[in-house]
PDB file of C-alpha atoms and ligand atoms in Angstrom:
ATOM      1  CA  MET A   1     175.353 141.191 110.832  1.00 30.00           C
ATOM      2  CA  ALA A   2     173.808 142.720 113.689  1.00 32.00           C
ATOM      3  CA  ARG A   3     170.765 143.619 111.951  1.00 33.00           C
ATOM      4  CA  GLU A   4     170.029 139.782 111.788  1.00 38.00           C
ATOM      5  CA  LYS A   5     169.869 139.381 115.689  1.00 33.00           C
ATOM      6  CA  GLY A   6     166.568 138.602 116.959  1.00 31.00           C
ATOM      7  CA  ILE A   7     164.881 137.843 113.491  1.00 32.00           C
ATOM      8  CA  LYS A   8     162.103 136.026 113.629  1.00 45.00           C
ATOM      9  CA  GLY A   9     162.266 133.983 110.604  1.00 50.00           C
ATOM     10  CA  GLY A  10     160.878 130.744 108.875  1.00 67.00           C
ATOM     11  CA  ASP A  11     157.433 131.823 108.016  1.00 90.00           C
ATOM     12  CA  ILE A  12     157.410 133.931 105.119  1.00 94.00           C
ATOM     13  CA  THR A  13     155.971 132.399 101.733  1.00 95.00           C
ATOM     14  CA  VAL A  14     155.787 133.798  98.430  1.00 96.00           C
ATOM     15  CA  VAL A  15     152.973 132.391  96.016  1.00 97.00           C
ATOM     16  CA  GLY A  16     152.091 133.131  92.633  1.00 98.00           C
ATOM     17  CA  ILE A  17     148.417 133.724  91.465  1.00 98.00           C
ATOM     18  CA  PRO A  18     148.532 133.712  87.695  1.00 97.00           C
ATOM     19  CA  PHE A  19     144.900 135.303  87.150  1.00 96.00           C
ATOM     20  CA  ASP A  20     143.807 138.199  85.250  1.00 95.00           C
ATOM     21  CA  LYS A  21     139.926 137.476  83.812  1.00 94.00           C
ATOM     22  CA  ASN A  22     139.007 140.183  85.926  1.00 95.00           C
ATOM     23  CA  SER A  23     140.963 142.930  84.380  1.00 94.00           C
ATOM     24  CA  SER A  24     138.747 145.834  82.683  1.00 92.00           C
ATOM     25  CA  TYR A  25     141.015 146.966  79.871  1.00 93.00           C
ATOM     26  CA  LEU A  26     144.073 144.562  78.906  1.00 92.00           C
ATOM     27  CA  ARG A  27     144.675 140.896  79.749  1.00 93.00           C
ATOM     28  CA  GLY A  28     148.643 140.308  80.736  1.00 96.00           C
ATOM     29  CA  PRO A  29     149.166 140.001  84.361  1.00 96.00           C
ATOM     30  CA  ALA A  30     148.282 136.233  84.579  1.00 96.00           C
ATOM     31  CA  LEU A  31     152.106 136.055  82.929  1.00 97.00           C
ATOM     32  CA  ALA A  32     153.785 138.188  85.819  1.00 98.00           C
ATOM     33  CA  PRO A  33     154.413 135.791  88.836  1.00 98.00           C
ATOM     34  CA  LYS A  34     157.024 134.084  86.915  1.00 97.00           C
ATOM     35  CA  ARG A  35     158.546 137.139  85.656  1.00 98.00           C
ATOM     36  CA  ILE A  36     158.721 138.738  88.984  1.00 98.00           C
ATOM     37  CA  ARG A  37     160.435 135.607  90.418  1.00 97.00           C
ATOM     38  CA  GLU A  38     163.055 135.638  87.645  1.00 97.00           C
ATOM     39  CA  ALA A  39     163.612 139.248  88.661  1.00 97.00           C
ATOM     40  CA  LEU A  40     164.131 138.689  92.180  1.00 97.00           C
ATOM     41  CA  PHE A  41     166.986 136.040  91.548  1.00 96.00           C
ATOM     42  CA  CYS A  42     168.285 137.721  88.350  1.00 95.00           C
ATOM     43  CA  GLU A  43     171.913 137.397  88.615  1.00 94.00           C
ATOM     44  CA  SER A  44     172.072 141.390  87.474  1.00 95.00           C
ATOM     45  CA  SER A  45     171.522 142.207  91.129  1.00 94.00           C
ATOM     46  CA  ASN A  46     172.319 140.351  94.520  1.00 95.00           C
ATOM     47  CA  MET A  47     170.008 138.984  97.147  1.00 96.00           C
ATOM     48  CA  TRP A  48     170.800 141.371  99.824  1.00 97.00           C
ATOM     49  CA  THR A  49     168.027 144.059 101.272  1.00 96.00           C
ATOM     50  CA  GLU A  50     168.768 147.648 101.850  1.00 97.00           C
ATOM     51  CA  ASP A  51     169.193 146.744 105.532  1.00 95.00           C
ATOM     52  CA  LEU A  52     171.673 144.116 104.892  1.00 94.00           C
ATOM     53  CA  ILE A  53     169.777 140.829 105.326  1.00 92.00           C
ATOM     54  CA  ASP A  54     171.299 138.470 102.643  1.00 94.00           C
ATOM     55  CA  LEU A  55     168.030 136.445 101.507  1.00 94.00           C
ATOM     56  CA  GLY A  56     170.341 134.272  99.545  1.00 91.00           C
ATOM     57  CA  GLU A  57     171.686 132.881 102.885  1.00 89.00           C
ATOM     58  CA  PHE A  58     168.345 133.336 104.926  1.00 84.00           C
ATOM     59  CA  SER A  59     166.202 130.367 105.092  1.00 82.00           C
ATOM     60  CA  GLY A  60     163.273 131.767 106.956  1.00 87.00           C
ATOM     61  CA  TRP A  61     161.423 132.188 103.583  1.00 92.00           C
ATOM     62  CA  GLU A  62     160.151 130.270 100.714  1.00 92.00           C
ATOM     63  CA  VAL A  63     158.959 130.641  97.094  1.00 93.00           C
ATOM     64  CA  LEU A  64     155.968 128.630  95.986  1.00 93.00           C
ATOM     65  CA  ASP A  65     155.070 127.783  92.472  1.00 91.00           C
ATOM     66  CA  ASP A  66     151.929 129.390  90.820  1.00 96.00           C
ATOM     67  CA  MET A  67     148.565 128.267  92.160  1.00 96.00           C
ATOM     68  CA  ARG A  68     146.876 126.165  89.683  1.00 93.00           C
ATOM     69  CA  LEU A  69     143.730 128.027  88.576  1.00 89.00           C
ATOM     70  CA  SER A  70     143.240 127.451  84.963  1.00 71.00           C
ATOM     71  CA  SER A  71     140.619 124.935  84.636  1.00 70.00           C
ATOM     72  CA  GLN A  72     138.949 126.218  87.950  1.00 68.00           C
ATOM     73  CA  GLU A  73     135.131 127.565  87.562  1.00 78.00           C
ATOM     74  CA  ASN A  74     134.854 129.266  90.862  1.00 92.00           C
ATOM     75  CA  VAL A  75     138.499 130.837  91.181  1.00 95.00           C
ATOM     76  CA  PHE A  76     137.964 133.331  93.969  1.00 96.00           C
ATOM     77  CA  GLU A  77     136.794 130.048  96.344  1.00 95.00           C
ATOM     78  CA  LEU A  78     140.318 128.206  95.432  1.00 95.00           C
ATOM     79  CA  ILE A  79     142.466 131.279  95.921  1.00 97.00           C
ATOM     80  CA  GLU A  80     140.608 131.788  99.419  1.00 97.00           C
ATOM     81  CA  ASN A  81     141.102 128.125 100.182  1.00 96.00           C
ATOM     82  CA  GLU A  82     145.069 127.992  99.349  1.00 96.00           C
ATOM     83  CA  ILE A  83     145.686 131.230 101.308  1.00 97.00           C
ATOM     84  CA  ARG A  84     143.970 129.865 104.154  1.00 97.00           C
ATOM     85  CA  GLN A  85     145.802 126.810 104.327  1.00 95.00           C
ATOM     86  CA  LEU A  86     149.101 128.729 103.981  1.00 95.00           C
ATOM     87  CA  LEU A  87     147.727 130.902 106.987  1.00 95.00           C
ATOM     88  CA  LYS A  88     146.842 127.763 108.999  1.00 93.00           C
ATOM     89  CA  ARG A  89     150.491 126.962 108.696  1.00 90.00           C
ATOM     90  CA  ARG A  90     151.128 130.545 110.347  1.00 90.00           C
ATOM     91  CA  LEU A  91     152.843 131.587 107.435  1.00 93.00           C
ATOM     92  CA  ARG A  92     152.926 135.309 106.109  1.00 95.00           C
ATOM     93  CA  VAL A  93     151.858 135.205 102.662  1.00 97.00           C
ATOM     94  CA  ILE A  94     153.336 137.549  99.918  1.00 98.00           C
ATOM     95  CA  SER A  95     151.055 136.971  96.989  1.00 98.00           C
ATOM     96  CA  LEU A  96     152.189 137.717  93.074  1.00 98.00           C
ATOM     97  CA  GLY A  97     149.246 138.642  90.902  1.00 94.00           C
ATOM     98  CA  GLY A  98     147.274 138.395  88.809  1.00 95.00           C
ATOM     99  CA  ASP A  99     144.735 141.491  88.392  1.00 98.00           C
ATOM    100  CA  HIS A 100     144.010 143.509  91.508  1.00 98.00           C
ATOM    101  CA  SER A 101     140.745 141.342  91.892  1.00 98.00           C
ATOM    102  CA  ILE A 102     142.593 138.568  93.680  1.00 98.00           C
ATOM    103  CA  THR A 103     143.311 140.512  96.762  1.00 98.00           C
ATOM    104  CA  TYR A 104     139.433 140.118  97.964  1.00 98.00           C
ATOM    105  CA  PRO A 105     139.585 136.301  98.152  1.00 98.00           C
ATOM    106  CA  ILE A 106     142.945 136.845 100.022  1.00 98.00           C
ATOM    107  CA  ILE A 107     141.315 139.233 102.345  1.00 98.00           C
ATOM    108  CA  ARG A 108     138.578 136.848 103.101  1.00 98.00           C
ATOM    109  CA  ALA A 109     141.098 134.140 104.156  1.00 98.00           C
ATOM    110  CA  TYR A 110     142.979 136.633 106.329  1.00 97.00           C
ATOM    111  CA  ARG A 111     140.027 137.593 108.265  1.00 94.00           C
ATOM    112  CA  GLU A 112     139.934 134.321 110.227  1.00 89.00           C
ATOM    113  CA  GLY A 113     143.606 134.706 111.611  1.00 89.00           C
ATOM    114  CA  TYR A 114     143.461 138.552 112.129  1.00 94.00           C
ATOM    115  CA  GLN A 115     140.736 140.624 113.610  1.00 89.00           C
ATOM    116  CA  ASN A 116     141.592 144.081 113.464  1.00 94.00           C
ATOM    117  CA  LEU A 117     143.370 143.999 110.067  1.00 97.00           C
ATOM    118  CA  ASN A 118     144.408 147.168 108.389  1.00 98.00           C
ATOM    119  CA  ILE A 119     144.922 147.430 104.807  1.00 98.00           C
ATOM    120  CA  LEU A 120     147.652 149.670 103.162  1.00 98.00           C
ATOM    121  CA  HIS A 121     146.632 150.238  99.488  1.00 98.00           C
ATOM    122  CA  LEU A 122     149.184 151.741  97.036  1.00 98.00           C
ATOM    123  CA  ASP A 123     147.342 152.500  93.477  1.00 98.00           C
ATOM    124  CA  ALA A 124     146.724 155.249  91.157  1.00 98.00           C
ATOM    125  CA  HIS A 125     143.160 153.888  91.404  1.00 98.00           C
ATOM    126  CA  PRO A 126     140.716 153.784  94.237  1.00 98.00           C
ATOM    127  CA  ASP A 127     139.256 150.345  93.405  1.00 98.00           C
ATOM    128  CA  LEU A 128     136.046 151.344  94.804  1.00 98.00           C
ATOM    129  CA  TYR A 129     133.545 150.940  92.114  1.00 98.00           C
ATOM    130  CA  ASP A 130     130.292 149.261  92.987  1.00 98.00           C
ATOM    131  CA  GLU A 131     130.526 147.222  89.396  1.00 97.00           C
ATOM    132  CA  ARG A 132     132.352 147.856  86.336  1.00 96.00           C
ATOM    133  CA  ASP A 133     131.281 146.536  82.931  1.00 94.00           C
ATOM    134  CA  GLY A 134     128.685 144.433  84.661  1.00 96.00           C
ATOM    135  CA  ASN A 135     131.296 142.697  86.549  1.00 95.00           C
ATOM    136  CA  GLN A 136     131.165 143.216  90.412  1.00 97.00           C
ATOM    137  CA  TYR A 137     134.415 141.320  90.834  1.00 96.00           C
ATOM    138  CA  SER A 138     136.307 143.500  88.465  1.00 97.00           C
ATOM    139  CA  HIS A 139     139.853 144.521  89.481  1.00 98.00           C
ATOM    140  CA  ALA A 140     138.312 148.013  89.878  1.00 98.00           C
ATOM    141  CA  CYS A 141     135.674 146.820  92.621  1.00 98.00           C
ATOM    142  CA  THR A 142     138.130 144.931  94.912  1.00 98.00           C
ATOM    143  CA  PHE A 143     138.030 147.205  97.774  1.00 98.00           C
ATOM    144  CA  ALA A 144     134.446 148.062  97.519  1.00 98.00           C
ATOM    145  CA  ARG A 145     133.874 144.153  98.077  1.00 98.00           C
ATOM    146  CA  ILE A 146     135.945 143.865 101.126  1.00 98.00           C
ATOM    147  CA  LEU A 147     134.780 147.053 102.829  1.00 98.00           C
ATOM    148  CA  GLU A 148     130.983 145.685 102.260  1.00 97.00           C
ATOM    149  CA  GLU A 149     132.035 142.590 104.289  1.00 96.00           C
ATOM    150  CA  ASN A 150     133.290 144.540 107.010  1.00 95.00           C
ATOM    151  CA  ILE A 151     136.525 142.231 107.508  1.00 94.00           C
ATOM    152  CA  VAL A 152     138.957 145.225 107.875  1.00 97.00           C
ATOM    153  CA  ILE A 153     139.009 147.821 110.508  1.00 97.00           C
ATOM    154  CA  ARG A 154     140.691 150.502 108.229  1.00 98.00           C
ATOM    155  CA  LEU A 155     141.692 151.295 104.491  1.00 98.00           C
ATOM    156  CA  VAL A 156     144.325 153.533 103.786  1.00 98.00           C
ATOM    157  CA  GLN A 157     144.824 154.432 100.013  1.00 98.00           C
ATOM    158  CA  VAL A 158     147.940 156.226  99.074  1.00 98.00           C
ATOM    159  CA  GLY A 159     148.955 157.297  95.519  1.00 98.00           C
ATOM    160  CA  ILE A 160     145.282 157.979  94.074  1.00 98.00           C
ATOM    161  CA  ARG A 161     144.904 160.153  91.142  1.00 98.00           C
ATOM    162  CA  THR A 162     141.652 158.996  89.411  1.00 98.00           C
ATOM    163  CA  MET A 163     139.250 159.694  91.797  1.00 98.00           C
ATOM    164  CA  ASN A 164     135.740 160.402  90.431  1.00 98.00           C
ATOM    165  CA  GLY A 165     132.419 161.319  91.761  1.00 98.00           C
ATOM    166  CA  HIS A 166     131.095 157.979  92.154  1.00 98.00           C
ATOM    167  CA  GLN A 167     134.380 156.168  93.761  1.00 98.00           C
ATOM    168  CA  TYR A 168     134.578 159.675  95.863  1.00 98.00           C
ATOM    169  CA  GLU A 169     130.724 158.799  97.398  1.00 98.00           C
ATOM    170  CA  GLN A 170     131.948 155.065  97.568  1.00 98.00           C
ATOM    171  CA  ALA A 171     135.181 156.521  99.682  1.00 98.00           C
ATOM    172  CA  LYS A 172     132.916 158.622 102.192  1.00 98.00           C
ATOM    173  CA  ARG A 173     130.373 155.896 102.516  1.00 98.00           C
ATOM    174  CA  PHE A 174     132.829 153.255 103.526  1.00 98.00           C
ATOM    175  CA  GLY A 175     135.437 155.414 105.731  1.00 98.00           C
ATOM    176  CA  VAL A 176     138.141 155.023 103.042  1.00 98.00           C
ATOM    177  CA  GLU A 177     141.374 157.322 104.397  1.00 98.00           C
ATOM    178  CA  VAL A 178     142.726 158.807 100.832  1.00 98.00           C
ATOM    179  CA  ILE A 179     146.035 160.171 100.550  1.00 97.00           C
ATOM    180  CA  GLU A 180     145.849 161.457  96.887  1.00 97.00           C
ATOM    181  CA  MET A 181     148.696 161.551  94.807  1.00 97.00           C
ATOM    182  CA  LYS A 182     148.488 165.566  94.717  1.00 97.00           C
ATOM    183  CA  ASN A 183     148.834 165.682  98.335  1.00 96.00           C
ATOM    184  CA  ILE A 184     151.615 163.051  98.698  1.00 93.00           C
ATOM    185  CA  GLY A 185     154.094 165.579  99.759  1.00 89.00           C
ATOM    186  CA  LYS A 186     152.288 166.089 102.819  1.00 88.00           C
ATOM    187  CA  ILE A 187     152.428 162.862 104.434  1.00 85.00           C
ATOM    188  CA  GLY A 188     154.179 161.985 107.230  1.00 87.00           C
ATOM    189  CA  GLN A 189     154.462 158.777 108.775  1.00 92.00           C
ATOM    190  CA  ILE A 190     151.591 156.561 108.308  1.00 96.00           C
ATOM    191  CA  LYS A 191     150.512 154.690 111.412  1.00 97.00           C
ATOM    192  CA  PHE A 192     148.701 151.816 112.026  1.00 97.00           C
ATOM    193  CA  ASP A 193     147.761 149.814 115.350  1.00 95.00           C
ATOM    194  CA  GLY A 194     147.848 146.231 114.991  1.00 92.00           C
ATOM    195  CA  PRO A 195     148.250 143.817 111.932  1.00 96.00           C
ATOM    196  CA  VAL A 196     148.943 145.479 108.492  1.00 97.00           C
ATOM    197  CA  TYR A 197     148.224 144.021 105.046  1.00 98.00           C
ATOM    198  CA  LEU A 198     150.113 145.795 102.167  1.00 98.00           C
ATOM    199  CA  SER A 199     148.217 145.806  98.543  1.00 98.00           C
ATOM    200  CA  LEU A 200     150.543 147.055  96.307  1.00 98.00           C
ATOM    201  CA  ASP A 201     149.095 147.961  92.540  1.00 98.00           C
ATOM    202  CA  LEU A 202     152.108 148.691  90.531  1.00 98.00           C
ATOM    203  CA  ASP A 203     150.483 151.480  88.544  1.00 98.00           C
ATOM    204  CA  CYS A 204     150.714 153.343  91.973  1.00 98.00           C
ATOM    205  CA  LEU A 205     154.316 154.128  90.080  1.00 98.00           C
ATOM    206  CA  ASP A 206     154.495 156.736  87.790  1.00 98.00           C
ATOM    207  CA  PRO A 207     154.599 155.006  84.198  1.00 98.00           C
ATOM    208  CA  ALA A 208     158.091 156.198  83.842  1.00 98.00           C
ATOM    209  CA  TYR A 209     159.196 153.757  86.530  1.00 98.00           C
ATOM    210  CA  ALA A 210     156.933 150.972  85.824  1.00 98.00           C
ATOM    211  CA  PRO A 211     155.315 151.033  81.907  1.00 98.00           C
ATOM    212  CA  GLY A 212     154.736 147.476  82.461  1.00 98.00           C
ATOM    213  CA  VAL A 213     151.060 148.054  83.562  1.00 98.00           C
ATOM    214  CA  SER A 214     148.013 147.787  81.702  1.00 97.00           C
ATOM    215  CA  HIS A 215     146.677 151.437  83.024  1.00 97.00           C
ATOM    216  CA  HIS A 216     149.198 153.933  82.222  1.00 98.00           C
ATOM    217  CA  GLU A 217     148.424 156.869  84.766  1.00 98.00           C
ATOM    218  CA  PRO A 218     150.761 159.746  84.535  1.00 98.00           C
ATOM    219  CA  GLY A 219     151.886 161.787  87.754  1.00 98.00           C
ATOM    220  CA  GLY A 220     152.739 158.648  90.083  1.00 98.00           C
ATOM    221  CA  MET A 221     155.137 157.982  92.458  1.00 98.00           C
ATOM    222  CA  SER A 222     158.838 157.187  91.850  1.00 98.00           C
ATOM    223  CA  THR A 223     160.502 153.583  93.072  1.00 98.00           C
ATOM    224  CA  ARG A 224     162.227 155.585  96.091  1.00 98.00           C
ATOM    225  CA  GLU A 225     158.824 156.723  97.364  1.00 97.00           C
ATOM    226  CA  VAL A 226     157.195 153.444  97.317  1.00 98.00           C
ATOM    227  CA  LEU A 227     160.052 152.024  98.787  1.00 98.00           C
ATOM    228  CA  GLY A 228     160.234 154.779 101.326  1.00 96.00           C
ATOM    229  CA  ILE A 229     156.465 154.267 102.505  1.00 97.00           C
ATOM    230  CA  ILE A 230     157.088 150.184 102.713  1.00 97.00           C
ATOM    231  CA  ARG A 231     160.083 150.764 104.879  1.00 95.00           C
ATOM    232  CA  ASN A 232     158.748 153.377 107.184  1.00 96.00           C
ATOM    233  CA  PHE A 233     154.984 152.845 107.821  1.00 97.00           C
ATOM    234  CA  LYS A 234     154.294 152.031 111.553  1.00 96.00           C
ATOM    235  CA  GLY A 235     152.509 148.675 112.023  1.00 96.00           C
ATOM    236  CA  ARG A 236     153.091 144.643 111.960  1.00 95.00           C
ATOM    237  CA  LEU A 237     153.424 143.394 108.210  1.00 97.00           C
ATOM    238  CA  VAL A 238     151.491 140.540 108.023  1.00 96.00           C
ATOM    239  CA  GLY A 239     151.048 139.777 104.571  1.00 97.00           C
ATOM    240  CA  ALA A 240     151.242 141.259 101.115  1.00 98.00           C
ATOM    241  CA  ASP A 241     150.592 141.308  97.422  1.00 98.00           C
ATOM    242  CA  ILE A 242     152.283 142.773  94.329  1.00 98.00           C
ATOM    243  CA  VAL A 243     149.532 143.182  91.430  1.00 98.00           C
ATOM    244  CA  GLU A 244     148.740 144.313  88.013  1.00 98.00           C
ATOM    245  CA  TYR A 245     152.124 143.800  86.643  1.00 98.00           C
ATOM    246  CA  ASN A 246     151.698 143.092  82.794  1.00 98.00           C
ATOM    247  CA  PRO A 247     154.902 141.897  81.065  1.00 98.00           C
ATOM    248  CA  GLU A 248     153.360 142.290  77.654  1.00 97.00           C
ATOM    249  CA  ARG A 249     153.502 145.979  78.193  1.00 97.00           C
ATOM    250  CA  ASP A 250     157.091 146.139  79.695  1.00 98.00           C
ATOM    251  CA  LEU A 251     160.223 147.409  77.992  1.00 96.00           C
ATOM    252  CA  HIS A 252     163.431 145.163  78.853  1.00 96.00           C
ATOM    253  CA  GLY A 253     161.577 143.752  81.667  1.00 96.00           C
ATOM    254  CA  MET A 254     162.445 147.181  83.827  1.00 97.00           C
ATOM    255  CA  THR A 255     158.921 146.899  85.672  1.00 98.00           C
ATOM    256  CA  GLY A 256     159.758 143.332  86.304  1.00 98.00           C
ATOM    257  CA  MET A 257     162.965 144.370  88.265  1.00 98.00           C
ATOM    258  CA  VAL A 258     161.082 147.171  89.909  1.00 98.00           C
ATOM    259  CA  ALA A 259     158.571 144.479  91.336  1.00 98.00           C
ATOM    260  CA  GLY A 260     161.202 142.016  92.252  1.00 98.00           C
ATOM    261  CA  LYS A 261     163.038 145.061  94.470  1.00 98.00           C
ATOM    262  CA  ILE A 262     159.842 145.679  95.944  1.00 98.00           C
ATOM    263  CA  LEU A 263     159.515 142.056  96.585  1.00 98.00           C
ATOM    264  CA  LYS A 264     162.855 141.805  98.088  1.00 98.00           C
ATOM    265  CA  GLU A 265     162.393 144.785 100.534  1.00 98.00           C
ATOM    266  CA  ILE A 266     158.815 143.484 101.535  1.00 98.00           C
ATOM    267  CA  ILE A 267     160.643 140.373 102.596  1.00 96.00           C
ATOM    268  CA  GLY A 268     163.162 142.069 104.130  1.00 94.00           C
ATOM    269  CA  ARG A 269     160.878 144.252 106.301  1.00 95.00           C
ATOM    270  CA  MET A 270     158.800 141.217 107.521  1.00 93.00           C
ATOM    271  CA  LEU A 271     162.335 139.420 108.173  1.00 89.00           C
ATOM    272  CA  GLY A 272     163.541 142.458 110.047  1.00 85.00           C
ATOM    273  CA  GLU A 273     160.169 143.259 111.899  1.00 82.00           C
ATOM    274  CA  ALA A 274     160.878 141.577 115.230  1.00 60.00           C
ATOM    275  CA  SER A 275     164.071 143.815 115.544  1.00 41.00           C
ATOM    276  CA  ARG A 276     161.979 147.003 114.933  1.00 41.00           C
TER     277      ARG A 276
HETATM  278 MN1   MN B 301     145.841 150.493  89.580  1.00 50.33          MN
HETATM  279 MN1   MN B 302     144.178 148.517  91.900  1.00 50.33          MN
END
């Protein structure tokens, strides 16, 4: 395949982070990484990306087992250290959550290797609460913690449809660029200078496309719209997470297949980056 010419490979790793204790409403995402891996390799589909890269043949990526977190007191420290070890090997890391709180320790690890890091965040929720139910590390607070530490230069949120007064104030305070769902028809190409980390909360999708999430928030994106954003934004994709899949809420593993498809296309974009 002509597309494969010039692919810079060998540096993509997929790791599971089975942690959901910072969920504010329902548990379940700790079960997700295994199910997403199963969906990726499910024989009902094939391993070709839409840009005709055969992931089944290409050896430039690997899938690791879940991180072992169960007996750990300080889970965030452990996640941060594990991600840091992977980044030291000069890998681009795709993490499978887990609830959305895991993005905070991941980004803390990323800051060492990447100054000028941008985040593209797809979600129904801004996740900008200063605290939620007394937990400042709740999955609803992730981006407030990240922005307080000044470890990224830009946060662009897409798909938001649960903005409220407090989080609107937080977005203003931190300079977050919010593309709300109600304005999704008006977005052109999203452009970044420098490295981009993609944080994808599956509830950015409409529950009709992805029922297997804890927070059903109607009025969301289609699978095609999400794939379009992943495929079209300008910038160098250096890491990603897919979070908030809750298999206990899923129907026939449908949302698992959506997550598997998104994972496949993220790997595809990363492998193809050099030829873009
Ligand atoms: Mn969400
Ligand atoms: Mn979220």
